[in-house]
mmCIF file of N, CA and C in Angstrom:
data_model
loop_
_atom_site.group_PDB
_atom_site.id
_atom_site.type_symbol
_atom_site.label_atom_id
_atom_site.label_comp_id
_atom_site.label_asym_id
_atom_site.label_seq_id
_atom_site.Cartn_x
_atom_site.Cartn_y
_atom_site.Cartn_z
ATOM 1 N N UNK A 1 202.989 40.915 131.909
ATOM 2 C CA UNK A 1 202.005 39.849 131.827
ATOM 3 C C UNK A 1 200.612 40.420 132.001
ATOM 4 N N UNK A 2 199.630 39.717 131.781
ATOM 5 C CA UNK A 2 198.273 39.813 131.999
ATOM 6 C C UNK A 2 197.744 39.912 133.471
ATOM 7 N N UNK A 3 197.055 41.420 133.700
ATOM 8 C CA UNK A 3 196.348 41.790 134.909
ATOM 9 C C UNK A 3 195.174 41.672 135.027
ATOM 10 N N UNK A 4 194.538 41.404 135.753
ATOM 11 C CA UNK A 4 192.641 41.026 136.076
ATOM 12 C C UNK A 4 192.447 43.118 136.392
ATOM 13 N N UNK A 5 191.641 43.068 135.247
ATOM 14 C CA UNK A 5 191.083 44.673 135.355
ATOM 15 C C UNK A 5 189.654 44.603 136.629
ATOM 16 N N UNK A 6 190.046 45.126 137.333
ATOM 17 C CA UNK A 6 188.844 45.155 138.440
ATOM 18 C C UNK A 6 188.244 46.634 138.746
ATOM 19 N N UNK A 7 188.558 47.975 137.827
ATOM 20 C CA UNK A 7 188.145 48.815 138.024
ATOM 21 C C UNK A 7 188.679 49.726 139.548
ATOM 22 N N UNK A 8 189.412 49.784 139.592
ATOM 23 C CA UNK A 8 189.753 50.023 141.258
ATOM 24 C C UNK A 8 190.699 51.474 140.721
ATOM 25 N N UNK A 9 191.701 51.571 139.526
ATOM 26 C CA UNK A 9 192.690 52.725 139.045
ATOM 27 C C UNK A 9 192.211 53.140 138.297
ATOM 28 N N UNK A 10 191.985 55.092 138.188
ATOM 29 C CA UNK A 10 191.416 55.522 136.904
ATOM 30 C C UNK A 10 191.748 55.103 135.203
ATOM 31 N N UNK A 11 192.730 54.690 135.035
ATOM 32 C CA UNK A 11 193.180 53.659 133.584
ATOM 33 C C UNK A 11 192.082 52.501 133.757
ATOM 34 N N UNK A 12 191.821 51.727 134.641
ATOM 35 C CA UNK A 12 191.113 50.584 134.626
ATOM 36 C C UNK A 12 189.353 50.868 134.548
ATOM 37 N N UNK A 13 189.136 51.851 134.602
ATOM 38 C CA UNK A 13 187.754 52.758 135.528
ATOM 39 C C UNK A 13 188.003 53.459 133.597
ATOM 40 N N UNK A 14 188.656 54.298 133.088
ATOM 41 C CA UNK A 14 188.409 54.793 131.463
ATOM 42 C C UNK A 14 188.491 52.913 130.646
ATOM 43 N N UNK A 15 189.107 52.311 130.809
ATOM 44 C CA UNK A 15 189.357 50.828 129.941
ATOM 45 C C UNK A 15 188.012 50.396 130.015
ATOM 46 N N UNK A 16 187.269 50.608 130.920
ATOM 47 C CA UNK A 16 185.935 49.969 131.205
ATOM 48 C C UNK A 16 184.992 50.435 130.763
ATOM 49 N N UNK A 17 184.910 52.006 131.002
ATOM 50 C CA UNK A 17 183.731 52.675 129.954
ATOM 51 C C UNK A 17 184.312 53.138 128.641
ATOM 52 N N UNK A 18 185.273 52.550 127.741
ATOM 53 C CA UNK A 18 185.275 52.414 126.423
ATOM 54 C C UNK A 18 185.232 51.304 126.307
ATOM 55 N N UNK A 19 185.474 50.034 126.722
ATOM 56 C CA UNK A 19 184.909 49.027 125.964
ATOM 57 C C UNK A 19 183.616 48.537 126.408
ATOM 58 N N UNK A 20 182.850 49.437 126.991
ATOM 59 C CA UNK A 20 181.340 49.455 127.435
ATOM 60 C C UNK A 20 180.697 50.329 125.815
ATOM 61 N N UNK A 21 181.766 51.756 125.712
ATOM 62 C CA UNK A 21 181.139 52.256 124.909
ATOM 63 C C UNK A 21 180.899 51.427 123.413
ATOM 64 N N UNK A 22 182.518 50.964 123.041
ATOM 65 C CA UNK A 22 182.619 49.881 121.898
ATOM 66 C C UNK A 22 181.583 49.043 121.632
ATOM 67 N N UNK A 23 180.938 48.298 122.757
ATOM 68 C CA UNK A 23 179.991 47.589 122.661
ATOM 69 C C UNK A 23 178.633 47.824 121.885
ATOM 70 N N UNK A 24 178.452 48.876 122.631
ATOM 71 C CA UNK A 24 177.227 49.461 122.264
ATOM 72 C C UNK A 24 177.238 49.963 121.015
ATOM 73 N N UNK A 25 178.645 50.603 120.206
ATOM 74 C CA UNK A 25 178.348 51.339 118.808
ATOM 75 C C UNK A 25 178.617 50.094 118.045
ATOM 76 N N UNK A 26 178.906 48.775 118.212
ATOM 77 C CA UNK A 26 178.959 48.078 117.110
ATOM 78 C C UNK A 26 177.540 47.129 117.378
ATOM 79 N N UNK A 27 176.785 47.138 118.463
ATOM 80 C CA UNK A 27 175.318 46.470 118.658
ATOM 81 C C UNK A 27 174.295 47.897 117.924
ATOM 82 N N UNK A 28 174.720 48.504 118.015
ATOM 83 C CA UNK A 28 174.243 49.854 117.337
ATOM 84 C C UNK A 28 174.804 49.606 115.783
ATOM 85 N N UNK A 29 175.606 49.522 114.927
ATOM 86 C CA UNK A 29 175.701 49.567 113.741
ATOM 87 C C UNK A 29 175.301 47.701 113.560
ATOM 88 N N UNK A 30 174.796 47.045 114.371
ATOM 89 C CA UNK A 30 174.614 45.724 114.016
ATOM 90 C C UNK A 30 173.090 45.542 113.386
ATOM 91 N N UNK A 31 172.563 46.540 114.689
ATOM 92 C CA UNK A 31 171.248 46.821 114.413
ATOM 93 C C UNK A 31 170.586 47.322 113.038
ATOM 94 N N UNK A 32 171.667 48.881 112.880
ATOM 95 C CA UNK A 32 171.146 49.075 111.484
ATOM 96 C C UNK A 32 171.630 48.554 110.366
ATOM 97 N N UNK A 33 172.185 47.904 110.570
ATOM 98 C CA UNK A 33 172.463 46.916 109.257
ATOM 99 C C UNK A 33 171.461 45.744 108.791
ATOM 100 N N UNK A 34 170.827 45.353 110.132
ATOM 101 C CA UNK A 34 169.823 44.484 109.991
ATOM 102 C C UNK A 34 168.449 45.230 109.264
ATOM 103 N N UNK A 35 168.350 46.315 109.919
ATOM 104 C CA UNK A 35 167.147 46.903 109.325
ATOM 105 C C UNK A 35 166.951 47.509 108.484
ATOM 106 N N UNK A 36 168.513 47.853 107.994
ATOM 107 C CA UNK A 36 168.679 48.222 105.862
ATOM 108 C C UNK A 36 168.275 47.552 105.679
ATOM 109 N N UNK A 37 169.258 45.843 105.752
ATOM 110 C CA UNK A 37 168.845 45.091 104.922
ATOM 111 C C UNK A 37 167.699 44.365 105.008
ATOM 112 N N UNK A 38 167.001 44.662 105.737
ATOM 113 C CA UNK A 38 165.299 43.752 105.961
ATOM 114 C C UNK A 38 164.500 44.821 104.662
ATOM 115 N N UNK A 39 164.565 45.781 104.661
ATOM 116 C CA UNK A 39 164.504 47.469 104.094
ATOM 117 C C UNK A 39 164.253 46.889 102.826
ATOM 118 N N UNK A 40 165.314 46.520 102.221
ATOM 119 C CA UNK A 40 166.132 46.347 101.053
ATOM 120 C C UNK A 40 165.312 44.967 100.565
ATOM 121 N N UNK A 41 164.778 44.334 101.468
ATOM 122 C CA UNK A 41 164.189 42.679 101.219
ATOM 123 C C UNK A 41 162.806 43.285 100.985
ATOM 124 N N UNK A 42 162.268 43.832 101.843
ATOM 125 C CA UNK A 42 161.258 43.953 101.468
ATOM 126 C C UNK A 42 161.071 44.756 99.944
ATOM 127 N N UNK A 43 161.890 45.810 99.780
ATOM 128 C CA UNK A 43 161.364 46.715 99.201
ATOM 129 C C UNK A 43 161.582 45.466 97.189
ATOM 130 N N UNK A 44 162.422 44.812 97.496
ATOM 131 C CA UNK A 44 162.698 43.649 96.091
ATOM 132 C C UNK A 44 161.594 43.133 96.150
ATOM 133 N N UNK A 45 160.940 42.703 97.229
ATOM 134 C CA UNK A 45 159.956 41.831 97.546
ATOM 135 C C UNK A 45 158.714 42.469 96.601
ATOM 136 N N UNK A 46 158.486 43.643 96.712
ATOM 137 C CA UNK A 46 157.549 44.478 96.668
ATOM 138 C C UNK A 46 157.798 44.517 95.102
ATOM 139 N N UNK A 47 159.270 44.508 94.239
ATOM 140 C CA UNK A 47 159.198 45.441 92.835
ATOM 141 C C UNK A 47 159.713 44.399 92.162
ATOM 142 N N UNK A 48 159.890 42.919 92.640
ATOM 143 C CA UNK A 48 160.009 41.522 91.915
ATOM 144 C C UNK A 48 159.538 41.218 91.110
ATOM 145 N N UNK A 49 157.686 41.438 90.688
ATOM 146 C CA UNK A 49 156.876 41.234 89.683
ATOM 147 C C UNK A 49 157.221 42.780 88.746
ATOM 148 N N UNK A 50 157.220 43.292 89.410
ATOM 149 C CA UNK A 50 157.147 44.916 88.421
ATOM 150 C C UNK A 50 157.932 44.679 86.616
ATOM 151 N N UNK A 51 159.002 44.505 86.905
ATOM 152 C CA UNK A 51 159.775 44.060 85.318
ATOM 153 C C UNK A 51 158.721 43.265 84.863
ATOM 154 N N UNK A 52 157.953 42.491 85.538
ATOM 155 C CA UNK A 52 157.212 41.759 84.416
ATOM 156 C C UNK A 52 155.992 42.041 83.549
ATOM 157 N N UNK A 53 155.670 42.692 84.372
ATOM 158 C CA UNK A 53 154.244 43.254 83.828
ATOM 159 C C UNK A 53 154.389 44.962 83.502
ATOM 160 N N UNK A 54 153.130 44.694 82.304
ATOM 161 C CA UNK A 54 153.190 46.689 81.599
ATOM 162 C C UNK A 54 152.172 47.592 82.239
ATOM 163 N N UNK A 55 151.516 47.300 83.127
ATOM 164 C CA UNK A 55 150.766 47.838 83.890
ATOM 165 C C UNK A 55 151.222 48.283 84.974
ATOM 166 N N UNK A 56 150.813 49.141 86.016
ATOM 167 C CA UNK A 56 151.363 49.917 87.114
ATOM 168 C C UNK A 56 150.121 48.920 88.019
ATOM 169 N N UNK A 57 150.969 48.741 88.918
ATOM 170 C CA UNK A 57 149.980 47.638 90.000
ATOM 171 C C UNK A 57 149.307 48.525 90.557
ATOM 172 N N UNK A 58 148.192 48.326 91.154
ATOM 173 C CA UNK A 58 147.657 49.441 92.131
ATOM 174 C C UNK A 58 147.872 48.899 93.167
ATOM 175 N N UNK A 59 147.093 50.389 94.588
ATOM 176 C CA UNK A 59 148.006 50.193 95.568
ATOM 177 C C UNK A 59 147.563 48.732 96.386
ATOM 178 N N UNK A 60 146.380 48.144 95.958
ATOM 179 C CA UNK A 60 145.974 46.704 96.833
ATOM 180 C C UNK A 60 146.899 45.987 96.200
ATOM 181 N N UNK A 61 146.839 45.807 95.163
ATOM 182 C CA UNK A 61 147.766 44.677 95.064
ATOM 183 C C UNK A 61 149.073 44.700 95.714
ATOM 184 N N UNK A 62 149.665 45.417 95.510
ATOM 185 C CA UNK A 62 150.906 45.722 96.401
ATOM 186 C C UNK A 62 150.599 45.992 98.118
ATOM 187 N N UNK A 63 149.848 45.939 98.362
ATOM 188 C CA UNK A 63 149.216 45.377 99.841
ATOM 189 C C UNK A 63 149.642 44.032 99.872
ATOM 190 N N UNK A 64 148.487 43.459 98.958
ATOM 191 C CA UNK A 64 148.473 41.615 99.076
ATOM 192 C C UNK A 64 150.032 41.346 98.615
ATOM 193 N N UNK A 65 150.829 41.755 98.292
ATOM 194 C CA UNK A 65 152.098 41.039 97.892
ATOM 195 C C UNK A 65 153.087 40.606 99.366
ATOM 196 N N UNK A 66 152.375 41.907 100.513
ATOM 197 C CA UNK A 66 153.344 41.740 101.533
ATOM 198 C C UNK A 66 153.481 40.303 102.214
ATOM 199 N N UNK A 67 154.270 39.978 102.702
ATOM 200 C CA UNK A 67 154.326 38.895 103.297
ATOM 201 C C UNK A 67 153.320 38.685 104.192
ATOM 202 N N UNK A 68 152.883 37.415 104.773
ATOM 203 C CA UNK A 68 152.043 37.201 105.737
ATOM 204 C C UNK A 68 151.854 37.415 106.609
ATOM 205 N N UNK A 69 152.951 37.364 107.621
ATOM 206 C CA UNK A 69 153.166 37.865 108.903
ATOM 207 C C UNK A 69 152.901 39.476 108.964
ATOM 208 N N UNK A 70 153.280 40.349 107.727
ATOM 209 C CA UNK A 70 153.252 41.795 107.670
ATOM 210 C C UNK A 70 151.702 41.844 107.881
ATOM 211 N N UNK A 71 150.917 41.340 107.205
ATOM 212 C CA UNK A 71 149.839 41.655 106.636
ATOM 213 C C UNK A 71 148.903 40.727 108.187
ATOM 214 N N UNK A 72 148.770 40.136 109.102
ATOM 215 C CA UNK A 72 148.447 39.524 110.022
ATOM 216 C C UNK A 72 149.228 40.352 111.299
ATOM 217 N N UNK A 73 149.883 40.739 111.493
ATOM 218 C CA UNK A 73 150.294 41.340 112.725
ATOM 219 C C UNK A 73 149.634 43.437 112.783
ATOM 220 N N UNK A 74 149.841 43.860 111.426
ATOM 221 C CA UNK A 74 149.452 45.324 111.204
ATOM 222 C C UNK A 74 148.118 45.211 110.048
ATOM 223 N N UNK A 75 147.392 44.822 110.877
ATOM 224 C CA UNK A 75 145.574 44.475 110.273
ATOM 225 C C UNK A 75 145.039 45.687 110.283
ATOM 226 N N UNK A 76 145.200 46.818 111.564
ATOM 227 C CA UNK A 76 145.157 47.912 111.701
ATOM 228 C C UNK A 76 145.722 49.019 110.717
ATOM 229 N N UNK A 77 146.947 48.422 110.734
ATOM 230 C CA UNK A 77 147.927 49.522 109.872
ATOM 231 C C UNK A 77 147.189 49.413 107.776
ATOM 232 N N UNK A 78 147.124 48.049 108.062
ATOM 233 C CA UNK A 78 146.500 48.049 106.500
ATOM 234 C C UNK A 78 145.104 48.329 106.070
ATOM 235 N N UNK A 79 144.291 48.370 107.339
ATOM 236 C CA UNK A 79 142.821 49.316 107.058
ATOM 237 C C UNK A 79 143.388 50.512 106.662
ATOM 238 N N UNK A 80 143.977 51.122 107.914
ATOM 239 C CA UNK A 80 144.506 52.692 107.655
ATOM 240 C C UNK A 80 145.096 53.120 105.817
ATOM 241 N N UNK A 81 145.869 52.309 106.146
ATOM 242 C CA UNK A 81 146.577 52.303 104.614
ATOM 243 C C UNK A 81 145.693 52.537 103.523
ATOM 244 N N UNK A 82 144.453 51.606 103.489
ATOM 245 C CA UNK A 82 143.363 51.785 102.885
ATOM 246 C C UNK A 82 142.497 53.025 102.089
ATOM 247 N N UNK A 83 142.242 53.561 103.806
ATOM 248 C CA UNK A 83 141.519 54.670 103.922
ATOM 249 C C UNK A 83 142.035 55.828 102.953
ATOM 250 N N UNK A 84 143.465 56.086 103.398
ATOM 251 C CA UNK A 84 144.179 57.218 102.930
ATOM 252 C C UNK A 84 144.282 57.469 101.631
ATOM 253 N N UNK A 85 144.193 58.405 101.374
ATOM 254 C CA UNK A 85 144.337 58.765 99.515
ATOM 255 C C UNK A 85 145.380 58.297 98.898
ATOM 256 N N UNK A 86 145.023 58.303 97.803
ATOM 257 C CA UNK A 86 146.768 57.715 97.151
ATOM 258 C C UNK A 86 147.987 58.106 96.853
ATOM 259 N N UNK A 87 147.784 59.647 96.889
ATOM 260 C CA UNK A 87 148.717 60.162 97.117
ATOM 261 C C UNK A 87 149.633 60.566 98.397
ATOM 262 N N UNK A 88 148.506 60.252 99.316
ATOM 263 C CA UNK A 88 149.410 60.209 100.530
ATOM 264 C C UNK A 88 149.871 58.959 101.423
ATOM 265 N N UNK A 89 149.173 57.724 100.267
ATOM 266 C CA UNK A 89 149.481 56.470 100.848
ATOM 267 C C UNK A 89 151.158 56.418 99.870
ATOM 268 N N UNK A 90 151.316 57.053 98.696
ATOM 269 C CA UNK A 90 152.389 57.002 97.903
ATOM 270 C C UNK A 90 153.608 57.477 98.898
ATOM 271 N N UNK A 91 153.149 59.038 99.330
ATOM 272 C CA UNK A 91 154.218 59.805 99.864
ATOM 273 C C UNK A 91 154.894 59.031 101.069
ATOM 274 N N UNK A 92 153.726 58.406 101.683
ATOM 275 C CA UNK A 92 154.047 57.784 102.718
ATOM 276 C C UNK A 92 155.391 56.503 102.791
ATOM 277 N N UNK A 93 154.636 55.909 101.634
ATOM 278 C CA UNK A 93 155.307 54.422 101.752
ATOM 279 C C UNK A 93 156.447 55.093 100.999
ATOM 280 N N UNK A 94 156.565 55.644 100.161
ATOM 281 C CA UNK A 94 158.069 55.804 99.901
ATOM 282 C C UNK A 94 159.005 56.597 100.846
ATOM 283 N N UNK A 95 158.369 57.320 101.764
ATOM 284 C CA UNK A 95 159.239 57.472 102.873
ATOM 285 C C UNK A 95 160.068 56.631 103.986
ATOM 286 N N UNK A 96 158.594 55.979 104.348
ATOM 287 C CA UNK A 96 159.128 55.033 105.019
ATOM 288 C C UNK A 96 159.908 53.733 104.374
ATOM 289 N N UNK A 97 159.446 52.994 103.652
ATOM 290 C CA UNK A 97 160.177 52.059 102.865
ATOM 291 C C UNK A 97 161.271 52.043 102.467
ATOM 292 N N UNK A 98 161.184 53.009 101.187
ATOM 293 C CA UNK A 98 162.478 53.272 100.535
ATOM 294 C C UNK A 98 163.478 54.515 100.869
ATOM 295 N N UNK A 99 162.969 55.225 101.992
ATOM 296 C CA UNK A 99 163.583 56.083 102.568
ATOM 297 C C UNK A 99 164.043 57.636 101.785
ATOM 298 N N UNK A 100 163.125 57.738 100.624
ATOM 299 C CA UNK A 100 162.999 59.193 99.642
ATOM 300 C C UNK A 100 162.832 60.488 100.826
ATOM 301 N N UNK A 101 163.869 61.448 100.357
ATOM 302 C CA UNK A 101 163.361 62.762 101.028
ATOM 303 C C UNK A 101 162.719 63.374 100.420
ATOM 304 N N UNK A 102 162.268 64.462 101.201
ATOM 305 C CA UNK A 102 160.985 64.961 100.745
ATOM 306 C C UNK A 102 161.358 66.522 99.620
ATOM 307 N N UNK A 103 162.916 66.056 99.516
ATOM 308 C CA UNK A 103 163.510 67.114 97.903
ATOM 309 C C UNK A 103 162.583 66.374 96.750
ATOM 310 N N UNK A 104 162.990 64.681 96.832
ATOM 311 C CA UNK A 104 163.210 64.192 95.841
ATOM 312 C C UNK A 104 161.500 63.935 95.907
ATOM 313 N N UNK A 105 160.942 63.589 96.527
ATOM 314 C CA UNK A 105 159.897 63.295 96.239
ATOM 315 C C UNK A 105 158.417 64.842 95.643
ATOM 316 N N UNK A 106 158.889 65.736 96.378
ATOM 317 C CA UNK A 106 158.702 67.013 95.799
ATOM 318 C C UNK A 106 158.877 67.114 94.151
ATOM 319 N N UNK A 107 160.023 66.585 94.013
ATOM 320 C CA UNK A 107 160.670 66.996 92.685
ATOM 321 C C UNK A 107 159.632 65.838 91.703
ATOM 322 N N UNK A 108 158.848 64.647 91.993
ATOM 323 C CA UNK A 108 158.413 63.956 91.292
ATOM 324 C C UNK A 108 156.975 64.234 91.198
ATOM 325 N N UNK A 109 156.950 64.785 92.445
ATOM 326 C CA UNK A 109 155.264 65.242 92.498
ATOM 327 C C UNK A 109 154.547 66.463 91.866
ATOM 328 N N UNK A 110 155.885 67.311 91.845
ATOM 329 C CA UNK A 110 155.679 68.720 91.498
ATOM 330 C C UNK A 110 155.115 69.721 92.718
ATOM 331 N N UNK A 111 155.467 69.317 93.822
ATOM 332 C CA UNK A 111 155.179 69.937 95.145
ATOM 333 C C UNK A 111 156.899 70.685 95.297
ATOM 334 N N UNK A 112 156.755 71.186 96.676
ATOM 335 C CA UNK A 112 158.014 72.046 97.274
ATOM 336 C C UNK A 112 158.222 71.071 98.453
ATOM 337 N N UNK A 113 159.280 71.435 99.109
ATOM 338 C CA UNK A 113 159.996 70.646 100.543
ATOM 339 C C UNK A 113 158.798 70.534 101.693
ATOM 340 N N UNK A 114 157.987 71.874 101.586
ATOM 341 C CA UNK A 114 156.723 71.986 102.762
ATOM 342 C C UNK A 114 155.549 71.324 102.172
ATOM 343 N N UNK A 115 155.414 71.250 100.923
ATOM 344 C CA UNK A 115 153.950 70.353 101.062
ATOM 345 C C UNK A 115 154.066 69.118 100.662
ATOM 346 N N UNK A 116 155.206 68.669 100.320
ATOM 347 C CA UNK A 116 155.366 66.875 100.411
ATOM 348 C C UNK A 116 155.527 66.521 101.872
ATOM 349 N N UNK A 117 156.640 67.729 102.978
ATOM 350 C CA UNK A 117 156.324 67.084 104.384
ATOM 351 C C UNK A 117 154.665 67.079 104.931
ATOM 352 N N UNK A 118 153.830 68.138 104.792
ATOM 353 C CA UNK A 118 151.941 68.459 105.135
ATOM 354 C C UNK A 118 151.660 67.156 104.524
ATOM 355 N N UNK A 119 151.960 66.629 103.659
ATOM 356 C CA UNK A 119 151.261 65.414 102.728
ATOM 357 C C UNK A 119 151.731 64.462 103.719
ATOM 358 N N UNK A 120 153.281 64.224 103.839
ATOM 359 C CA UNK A 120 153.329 63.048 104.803
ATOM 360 C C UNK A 120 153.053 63.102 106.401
ATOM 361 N N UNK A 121 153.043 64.341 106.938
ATOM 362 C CA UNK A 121 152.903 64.539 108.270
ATOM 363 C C UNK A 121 151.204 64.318 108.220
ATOM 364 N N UNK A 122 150.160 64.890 107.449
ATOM 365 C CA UNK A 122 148.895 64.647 107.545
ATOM 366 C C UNK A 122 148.584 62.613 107.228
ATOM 367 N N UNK A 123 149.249 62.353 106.326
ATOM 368 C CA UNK A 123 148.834 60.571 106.416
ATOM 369 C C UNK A 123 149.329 59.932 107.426
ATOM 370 N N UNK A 124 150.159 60.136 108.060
ATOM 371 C CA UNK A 124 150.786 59.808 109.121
ATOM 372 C C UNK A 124 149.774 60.298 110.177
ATOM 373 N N UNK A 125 149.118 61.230 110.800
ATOM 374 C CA UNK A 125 148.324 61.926 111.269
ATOM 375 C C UNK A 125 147.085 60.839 111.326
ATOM 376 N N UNK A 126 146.723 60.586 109.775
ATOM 377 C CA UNK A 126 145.737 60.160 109.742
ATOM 378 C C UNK A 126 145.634 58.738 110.123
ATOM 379 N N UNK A 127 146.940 57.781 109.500
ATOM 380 C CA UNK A 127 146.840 56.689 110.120
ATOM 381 C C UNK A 127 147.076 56.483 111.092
ATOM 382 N N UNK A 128 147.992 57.301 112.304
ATOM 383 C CA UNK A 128 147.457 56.930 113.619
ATOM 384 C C UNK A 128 145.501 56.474 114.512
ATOM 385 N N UNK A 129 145.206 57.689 113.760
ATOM 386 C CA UNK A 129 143.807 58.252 114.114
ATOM 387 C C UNK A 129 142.937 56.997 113.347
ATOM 388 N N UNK A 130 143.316 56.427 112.531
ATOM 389 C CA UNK A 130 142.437 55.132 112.037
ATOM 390 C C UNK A 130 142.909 54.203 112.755
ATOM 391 N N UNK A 131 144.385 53.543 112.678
ATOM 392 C CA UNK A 131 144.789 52.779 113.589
ATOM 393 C C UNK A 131 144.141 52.536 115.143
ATOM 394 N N UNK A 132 144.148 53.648 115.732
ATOM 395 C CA UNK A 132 143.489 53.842 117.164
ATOM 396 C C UNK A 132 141.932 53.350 116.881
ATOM 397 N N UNK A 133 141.230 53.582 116.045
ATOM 398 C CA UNK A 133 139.653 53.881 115.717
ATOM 399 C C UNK A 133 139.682 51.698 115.339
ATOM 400 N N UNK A 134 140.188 51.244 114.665
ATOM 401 C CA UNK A 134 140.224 49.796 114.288
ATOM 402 C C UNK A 134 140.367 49.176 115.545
ATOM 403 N N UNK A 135 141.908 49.210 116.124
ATOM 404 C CA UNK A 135 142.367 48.704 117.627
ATOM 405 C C UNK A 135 141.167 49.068 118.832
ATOM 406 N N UNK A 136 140.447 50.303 118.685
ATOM 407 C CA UNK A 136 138.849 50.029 119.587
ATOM 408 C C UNK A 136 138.219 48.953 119.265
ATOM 409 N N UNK A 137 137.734 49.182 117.938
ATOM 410 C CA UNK A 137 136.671 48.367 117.638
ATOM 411 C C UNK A 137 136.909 46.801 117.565
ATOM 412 N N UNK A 138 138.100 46.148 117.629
ATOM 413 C CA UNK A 138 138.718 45.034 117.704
ATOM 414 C C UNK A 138 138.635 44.474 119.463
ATOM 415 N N UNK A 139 138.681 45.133 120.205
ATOM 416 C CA UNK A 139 137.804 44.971 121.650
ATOM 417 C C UNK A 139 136.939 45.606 121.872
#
């Protein structure tokens, strides 16, 4: 029959920290599933108009497409965004967004593995350093 596990026998004391551990790897794969698929929303969000039109959007417009809340909570992040060249606002967002390594994105740019990472490690660099410089001047 059914025993009340109270941790007191080493069987009851291992039963407890695996279904402690269980917990955690499926709140852990719950998590990233949520944040593919937010990933995945946005990134449709972003290439929804694209089939329609024969022009290549530039990078504001595809600013203004983000949702509201994006674009009102990281006011900072989208000066920065601004600032940065376009090629390293490119390297960037397709890293982060769509999650491109820096083979593949090398391979489109015509760069190597080390200067598509210098490209994204320097915009990254840089938008901290604007970010910080906006968030002053905002108090």
């Amino acid at each position: 029959m059914w025993q009340r596990n109270n941790g007191q026998t080493e069987a009851e004391k291992l039963q407890n920290r695996f279904t402690a551990y269980l917990l955690v790897a499926v709140r852990r794969q719950q998590r990233d599933y949520v944040i593919k698929k937010n990933q995945r929303i946005r990134h449709e969000l972003l290439m929804e108009d694209d089939t329609y039109q024969t022009e290549r959007q530039t990078e504001a417009d595809i600013l203004d497409e983000l949702p509201l809340l994006i674009q009102m909570e990281n006011v900072a992040l989208q000066c920065a965004l601004e600032q940065i060249s376009e090629r390293e606002r490119y390297v960037f967002m397709a890293r982060v967004l769509d999650g491109i390594s820096f083979e593949e994105l090398g391979a489109e740019l015509g760069l190597g593995y080390k200067g598509v990472a210098a490209v994204y490690y320097r915009a990254v660099s840089k938008i901290r350093k604007r970010m910080k410089e906006v968030d002053q001047n905002e108090f």
